[in-house]
Coordinates of C-alpha atoms in Angstrom, one line a residue:
M1 CA -15.3 6.8 16.1
K2 CA -11.8 5.6 14.8
I3 CA -13.6 4.2 11.7
F4 CA -15.1 7.9 11.2
K5 CA -11.6 9.3 11.3
K6 CA -10.4 6.9 8.6
V7 CA -12.9 8.1 6.5
I8 CA -12.1 11.5 7.0
N9 CA -8.5 10.9 6.8
A10 CA -9.1 9.1 3.5
S11 CA -12.0 11.7 2.4
C12 CA -9.2 14.4 3.1
S13 CA -6.2 12.3 1.0
G14 CA -8.6 11.7 -1.9
I15 CA -9.4 15.8 -2.0
A16 CA -6.4 16.8 -2.0
I17 CA -5.4 14.4 -4.6
G18 CA -8.4 15.6 -6.9
V19 CA -7.6 19.4 -6.6
I20 CA -4.1 19.1 -7.5
L21 CA -4.5 16.6 -10.3
S22 CA -7.3 19.2 -11.6
V23 CA -4.8 22.4 -10.9
I24 CA -2.7 20.7 -13.2
F25 CA -5.1 19.8 -15.9
S26 CA -6.6 22.9 -15.6
S27 CA -3.1 24.8 -16.3
I28 CA -2.6 22.3 -19.1
F29 CA -5.9 22.0 -21.0
G30 CA -7.7 25.1 -19.2
Q31 CA -7.0 28.0 -20.6
G32 CA -6.2 30.5 -17.8
E33 CA -9.5 29.0 -16.0
Y34 CA -9.8 26.2 -13.4
T35 CA -12.2 23.8 -14.0
P36 CA -12.7 20.8 -11.5
S37 CA -13.7 18.8 -14.3
T38 CA -14.0 18.4 -17.9
P39 CA -16.1 20.8 -19.9
T40 CA -18.8 18.2 -20.5
F41 CA -19.3 17.4 -16.6
M42 CA -19.1 21.1 -16.4
E43 CA -21.8 21.4 -18.5
L44 CA -24.0 18.9 -16.1
F45 CA -24.4 21.7 -13.6
T46 CA -26.1 24.9 -13.4
T47 CA -23.2 27.0 -11.5
P48 CA -19.0 25.9 -11.5
V49 CA -19.6 25.7 -7.4
R50 CA -22.2 22.8 -7.7
A51 CA -19.6 21.3 -10.1
M52 CA -17.0 21.4 -7.5
L53 CA -19.0 20.2 -4.6
S54 CA -19.7 17.4 -6.8
S55 CA -16.0 16.9 -7.7
I56 CA -15.3 17.3 -3.9
I57 CA -17.6 14.3 -3.3
L58 CA -16.2 12.3 -5.9
W59 CA -12.8 12.7 -4.8
A60 CA -13.5 11.8 -1.5
L61 CA -14.8 8.6 -2.4
M62 CA -12.0 7.7 -4.7
G63 CA -9.7 8.2 -1.7
N64 CA -11.9 6.0 0.5
V65 CA -11.8 3.0 -2.4
F66 CA -7.9 3.3 -2.0
Y67 CA -7.8 3.9 1.5
F68 CA -10.0 0.8 2.8
S69 CA -9.1 -1.5 -0.5
K70 CA -6.1 -1.7 0.8
L71 CA -6.8 -3.6 4.0
I72 CA -6.9 -6.7 1.2
F73 CA -3.3 -7.1 1.9
T74 CA -3.7 -7.6 5.6
Q75 CA -5.2 -11.0 4.6
E76 CA -2.3 -13.7 6.0
R77 CA -3.4 -16.1 4.7
W78 CA -3.9 -15.3 1.2
S79 CA -0.9 -15.4 -1.4
L80 CA 1.0 -12.2 -2.7
L81 CA -1.0 -12.8 -6.3
K82 CA -3.9 -13.2 -4.9
M83 CA -4.2 -10.3 -2.5
S84 CA -2.5 -8.4 -5.8
L85 CA -5.2 -9.5 -8.0
L86 CA -8.1 -8.9 -6.1
H87 CA -7.0 -5.2 -4.9
Y88 CA -6.5 -5.0 -8.7
L89 CA -10.1 -5.8 -9.6
V90 CA -11.7 -4.0 -6.2
T91 CA -10.5 -0.7 -6.8
L92 CA -10.6 -1.1 -11.0
I93 CA -14.3 -2.4 -10.1
C94 CA -15.0 0.8 -7.3
F95 CA -13.0 3.6 -9.1
F96 CA -14.2 3.2 -12.8
P97 CA -18.0 4.5 -12.0
L98 CA -16.3 7.5 -9.7
A99 CA -14.1 8.2 -12.9
Y100 CA -17.3 8.1 -15.1
L101 CA -19.2 10.1 -13.0
A102 CA -16.3 12.7 -13.0
G103 CA -16.5 13.3 -16.7
W104 CA -12.6 12.2 -17.1
F105 CA -13.2 10.3 -20.2
P106 CA -15.8 10.7 -22.8
H107 CA -18.6 7.9 -22.5
N108 CA -17.9 5.9 -25.8
I109 CA -16.2 2.1 -25.6
L110 CA -12.9 3.1 -27.4
W111 CA -12.1 6.1 -24.3
I112 CA -13.6 3.1 -21.8
A113 CA -10.5 0.9 -23.3
G114 CA -8.3 3.6 -23.3
F115 CA -8.9 4.5 -19.7
L116 CA -8.8 0.9 -18.4
L117 CA -5.2 0.0 -20.2
I118 CA -4.1 3.4 -18.7
Y119 CA -5.6 2.4 -14.9
T120 CA -3.8 -0.8 -15.6
G121 CA -0.2 0.8 -16.6
I122 CA -0.7 2.9 -13.8
Y123 CA -1.2 0.1 -11.0
L124 CA 1.4 -1.8 -12.4
I125 CA 4.1 0.9 -12.3
I126 CA 2.7 1.4 -8.6
Y127 CA 2.5 -1.8 -7.9
L128 CA 5.9 -2.8 -9.3
G129 CA 7.7 0.0 -7.1
N130 CA 6.1 -0.7 -4.3
Y131 CA 7.3 -4.4 -4.8
L132 CA 11.1 -3.5 -5.5
S133 CA 11.2 -1.4 -2.7
T134 CA 9.6 -4.1 -0.1
W135 CA 12.1 -6.6 -2.1
L136 CA 15.3 -4.1 -1.4
E137 CA 13.9 -3.5 2.7
I138 CA 13.8 -7.3 3.0
K139 CA 17.3 -7.6 1.5
K140 CA 19.1 -4.9 3.8
I141 CA 17.4 -6.5 6.8
N142 CA 18.5 -9.9 6.2
R143 CA 22.3 -8.3 5.4
K144 CA 21.4 -7.1 9.0
I145 CA 20.3 -10.5 10.6
K146 CA 24.0 -12.5 9.0

C-alpha cells in the first residue's frame, strides 16, 4: 500500500507541474487559447478532452520517472559520480520518450538534439544547485561541530 501512495503522490506532482507549464506555454504561444500541448499533439486527438487526458497520463508518468529515479541516490556504496551519471541516464532514457509522445518537439534529428542539449543544461543547473546547497549545509554543520 505504501508504494501505491508514492505512485499517487509522484503522479500528482507530475500532473501539477505539467498543468503549470502548459498554462505558461499557452499564455505565451496559445494566442488566448489553452492547450495542454503543441498543435501537432492536439491534432492527434478527436477532442480536446482526449488530448488533455493523454497529457495528464504523460505528466503522471513523468512525475513517477523523477520520483523513483531519486532512489539511485540511496546507494551508499556508490560514488556520487556514479549515482549522478546513472540518475542522468535513467531520467533521460525514461523521460525522452514521454516528452516525444507529448509532442514537445518536432520529430526530426535537429529538434531531438536541441531537446537533449536543453535537458542536459537544465539537469546540470538543478544538479549544481543541489550540490551547492548540500555543500553549504555541510559547511554550516561543520562550523557548529567545531
